[in-house]
Amino acid sequence: MRKTILLCTMLALFTGFAAADRATLDNTKTQTVLPLDTPPVIDGVIDLAGGESWQRATGARQGGTDSYWRMVWDENLDDYIRGGSYEGSGPIDPTDFGAQIYVGYDANYLYVAVRVTDDVLYDDTAAAGSQNGNTWEDDSVEVFVDGDNSNFGSRDTTGTNPDVVNTGGQYVITVNNAYREAEAGNPGYGEDKAWFAKTEWTDTGYDAEFRISMKTIGNPQEGAIIGFTIAINDDDDGGTLENQYIWIGSTHVEATYGNLLFGRRFYTAPKTAAPKLDGVISAGEYGNAPNVPINPYTGVYAVDAGSDEWLPEDHSFSFMATHDADAIYVAVDCTDDLIVTDSAAAGSEDGSTWEDDSVEIFFDSDLDRNSGAGTVGFEGQYVYTPIGAWRDNEALNPTFGTDWEAAASKTSKGYQIEFKVNKSAIVAPADGTPMGFNVCQNDDDGANRKSQLNWNGYPHNELSYGVITLSAGADIGEWSLY
């Protein structure tokens, strides 16, 4: 099997906001977008309880109860917002602002839903149902798309620049269903048009749902990267705007948008001799396994675990995976400028390992992609810290030392951890079997955990994981960072 490092190079990881394409990640936030089998109904109601397909979208977790892609109040942060930023006076309390984001796609459309927390709603500027009014002066949601990931570097609101409007632009809906499409070149709004959106008020704010045709944003396919961000306007007194909250970047400046990756990342693990499990990742012992680098720009943060704005030198990791007849081996090399292990005691089992610097690996061995944790065999979460505390409760309590084991060592830049998970513990996958898979790094600098950085998806949510396939041979493996 030939070595394929799809859609990314190490140079691209560390070059700033430069001209790019659908094959290159920019140094910004990243999120994956999951395919949907059934399109959601665009009626302004995010009907999670009713089983609407938003339950299978990026963001949905634990049976669709809420979203892991969010902007939330955090009184411990200087700006009180985790998962985003803002311009304005800032939020007052948790009832003043919050946002849960859901995104999915199919062959025809990109779907976006935002559940906004806002205790005071105003719609006094743009008339209900009107086109291209001053929507930014009312409570509203704005979706920005750079469909060819061209990273146009200047702020552009003309609505005529082909570098912007040919593959995206700005799409807006207010709490009274006034809409704005001028900065997207007026592609056509309506249920049978290029895009459509609706809102409905809720007890805590409002829901907004969007459907944008793939043709309008340049027909991105699975594996493509587009520029993407979401902004939320907050009008609290019927006058001018108090705040504008944004996931990442600056409105109307494509070069600052986040990365939106279509589909799931994958990894093909070669079949090799077993590495020595001593916590030291030695040269050559993982054979032809490709090494996948993940940093705060290319990884996916679990925002409810901590903030998502860090530099790669603060924390980042890379991983390799191989297998033999009996087990799967995962080696994780972590950069961490301050190692803290003050919660789970050395050698302890099922302590609060997530509150320490640690690595977690996840298997969905039957690839059923349910919206919660694993239920088959010992699939689920395996955790190890730099001082040898382990956790396997969320893998349904396999036996450490028999079903799985791990070892760790400290390095000049952080620490390394090697895992061995016996195939018999995860339903004995045969060669060529694809499984759901994720790797994440917890970073604790002395108080509460400050971040959780993932390769693909959200912990304990099989639906969101990437895919690992166990190769039948020792040839160089394949992987995608996108």
PDB file of N, CA and C in Angstrom, residues 40 57 96 117 130 137 162 166 179 184 199 220 225 247 264 285 296 312 316 320-321 329 347 394 412 431 436 472 478:
ATOM      1  N   PRO A  40     -32.551  17.461   7.329  1.00  0.00           N
ATOM      2  CA  PRO A  40     -33.416  18.043   8.347  1.00  0.00           C
ATOM      3  C   PRO A  40     -34.460  18.956   7.709  1.00  0.00           C
ATOM      4  N   ALA A  57     -25.769  15.054  13.102  1.00  0.00           N
ATOM      5  CA  ALA A  57     -24.896  16.103  12.565  1.00  0.00           C
ATOM      6  C   ALA A  57     -23.691  16.319  13.467  1.00  0.00           C
ATOM      7  N   ASP A  96     -27.611  35.551  28.986  1.00  0.00           N
ATOM      8  CA  ASP A  96     -27.449  36.630  28.012  1.00  0.00           C
ATOM      9  C   ASP A  96     -26.954  36.119  26.673  1.00  0.00           C
ATOM     10  N   THR A 117     -28.889  31.052  22.921  1.00  0.00           N
ATOM     11  CA  THR A 117     -29.388  31.497  24.221  1.00  0.00           C
ATOM     12  C   THR A 117     -29.330  33.013  24.259  1.00  0.00           C
ATOM     13  N   SER A 130     -38.288  40.461   5.274  1.00  0.00           N
ATOM     14  CA  SER A 130     -37.709  41.363   4.274  1.00  0.00           C
ATOM     15  C   SER A 130     -36.354  40.862   3.789  1.00  0.00           C
ATOM     16  N   GLU A 137     -28.401  44.706  12.893  1.00  0.00           N
ATOM     17  CA  GLU A 137     -28.848  45.519  14.020  1.00  0.00           C
ATOM     18  C   GLU A 137     -29.953  44.846  14.834  1.00  0.00           C
ATOM     19  N   PRO A 162     -16.146  38.008  -7.557  1.00  0.00           N
ATOM     20  CA  PRO A 162     -16.264  36.570  -7.848  1.00  0.00           C
ATOM     21  C   PRO A 162     -15.396  35.709  -6.949  1.00  0.00           C
ATOM     22  N   ASN A 166     -18.756  33.631  -5.834  1.00  0.00           N
ATOM     23  CA  ASN A 166     -18.899  32.459  -6.699  1.00  0.00           C
ATOM     24  C   ASN A 166     -18.955  31.158  -5.919  1.00  0.00           C
ATOM     25  N   TYR A 179     -34.109  38.236   6.013  1.00  0.00           N
ATOM     26  CA  TYR A 179     -32.913  37.544   5.535  1.00  0.00           C
ATOM     27  C   TYR A 179     -32.026  38.504   4.755  1.00  0.00           C
ATOM     28  N   ALA A 184     -23.553  37.582  -0.442  1.00  0.00           N
ATOM     29  CA  ALA A 184     -23.348  36.314  -1.143  1.00  0.00           C
ATOM     30  C   ALA A 184     -23.709  36.453  -2.614  1.00  0.00           C
ATOM     31  N   THR A 199     -36.201  30.830  11.475  1.00  0.00           N
ATOM     32  CA  THR A 199     -35.986  30.886  12.918  1.00  0.00           C
ATOM     33  C   THR A 199     -37.314  30.696  13.647  1.00  0.00           C
ATOM     34  N   PRO A 220     -18.287  21.301  -2.875  1.00  0.00           N
ATOM     35  CA  PRO A 220     -17.240  20.540  -2.170  1.00  0.00           C
ATOM     36  C   PRO A 220     -17.657  19.087  -1.973  1.00  0.00           C
ATOM     37  N   ILE A 225     -11.837  20.777   2.098  1.00  0.00           N
ATOM     38  CA  ILE A 225     -11.806  21.777   3.162  1.00  0.00           C
ATOM     39  C   ILE A 225     -12.390  23.068   2.604  1.00  0.00           C
ATOM     40  N   TRP A 247     -17.497  32.408  16.002  1.00  0.00           N
ATOM     41  CA  TRP A 247     -16.738  31.188  16.296  1.00  0.00           C
ATOM     42  C   TRP A 247     -15.251  31.428  16.100  1.00  0.00           C
ATOM     43  N   ARG A 264     -14.938  12.177   7.466  1.00  0.00           N
ATOM     44  CA  ARG A 264     -14.142  11.719   8.600  1.00  0.00           C
ATOM     45  C   ARG A 264     -12.696  11.463   8.171  1.00  0.00           C
ATOM     46  N   GLU A 285      10.470   1.152  15.389  1.00  0.00           N
ATOM     47  CA  GLU A 285       9.742   0.049  16.022  1.00  0.00           C
ATOM     48  C   GLU A 285       8.265  -0.005  15.628  1.00  0.00           C
ATOM     49  N   PRO A 296      -3.215  22.648  17.724  1.00  0.00           N
ATOM     50  CA  PRO A 296      -4.452  23.396  17.956  1.00  0.00           C
ATOM     51  C   PRO A 296      -5.126  23.936  16.700  1.00  0.00           C
ATOM     52  N   PRO A 312       0.579  25.862  19.353  1.00  0.00           N
ATOM     53  CA  PRO A 312       1.097  24.491  19.278  1.00  0.00           C
ATOM     54  C   PRO A 312       2.184  24.188  20.292  1.00  0.00           C
ATOM     55  N   SER A 316       0.390  19.830  21.849  1.00  0.00           N
ATOM     56  CA  SER A 316       0.105  19.218  20.558  1.00  0.00           C
ATOM     57  C   SER A 316       0.553  17.768  20.660  1.00  0.00           C
ATOM     58  N   MET A 320       1.024   7.230  15.990  1.00  0.00           N
ATOM     59  CA  MET A 320       1.199   6.155  15.029  1.00  0.00           C
ATOM     60  C   MET A 320       0.440   4.946  15.530  1.00  0.00           C
ATOM     61  N   ALA A 321       0.025   4.075  14.620  1.00  0.00           N
ATOM     62  CA  ALA A 321      -0.660   2.850  15.027  1.00  0.00           C
ATOM     63  C   ALA A 321      -0.238   1.694  14.132  1.00  0.00           C
ATOM     64  N   TYR A 329      -1.484  -1.477  18.490  1.00  0.00           N
ATOM     65  CA  TYR A 329      -0.523  -0.663  19.224  1.00  0.00           C
ATOM     66  C   TYR A 329      -0.651   0.793  18.770  1.00  0.00           C
ATOM     67  N   GLY A 347      -0.165   4.877  39.156  1.00  0.00           N
ATOM     68  CA  GLY A 347      -0.545   3.477  39.230  1.00  0.00           C
ATOM     69  C   GLY A 347      -1.981   3.217  39.622  1.00  0.00           C
ATOM     70  N   GLU A 394     -14.853   3.559  31.058  1.00  0.00           N
ATOM     71  CA  GLU A 394     -15.695   3.835  29.894  1.00  0.00           C
ATOM     72  C   GLU A 394     -15.419   2.886  28.729  1.00  0.00           C
ATOM     73  N   SER A 412      12.043  15.654  26.571  1.00  0.00           N
ATOM     74  CA  SER A 412      12.472  17.044  26.712  1.00  0.00           C
ATOM     75  C   SER A 412      11.376  18.028  26.337  1.00  0.00           C
ATOM     76  N   ASP A 431      -8.165  -8.620   9.749  1.00  0.00           N
ATOM     77  CA  ASP A 431      -7.428  -7.738   8.845  1.00  0.00           C
ATOM     78  C   ASP A 431      -8.389  -7.127   7.831  1.00  0.00           C
ATOM     79  N   GLY A 436     -14.261   2.633  14.166  1.00  0.00           N
ATOM     80  CA  GLY A 436     -14.222   4.012  14.615  1.00  0.00           C
ATOM     81  C   GLY A 436     -13.040   4.205  15.543  1.00  0.00           C
ATOM     82  N   ALA A 472      -3.713  -5.693   6.015  1.00  0.00           N
ATOM     83  CA  ALA A 472      -3.273  -7.091   6.031  1.00  0.00           C
ATOM     84  C   ALA A 472      -1.777  -7.221   5.821  1.00  0.00           C
ATOM     85  N   GLU A 478      -1.741   4.455   5.174  1.00  0.00           N
ATOM     86  CA  GLU A 478      -2.352   5.670   4.651  1.00  0.00           C
ATOM     87  C   GLU A 478      -2.985   6.437   5.798  1.00  0.00           C
TER      88      GLU A 478
END
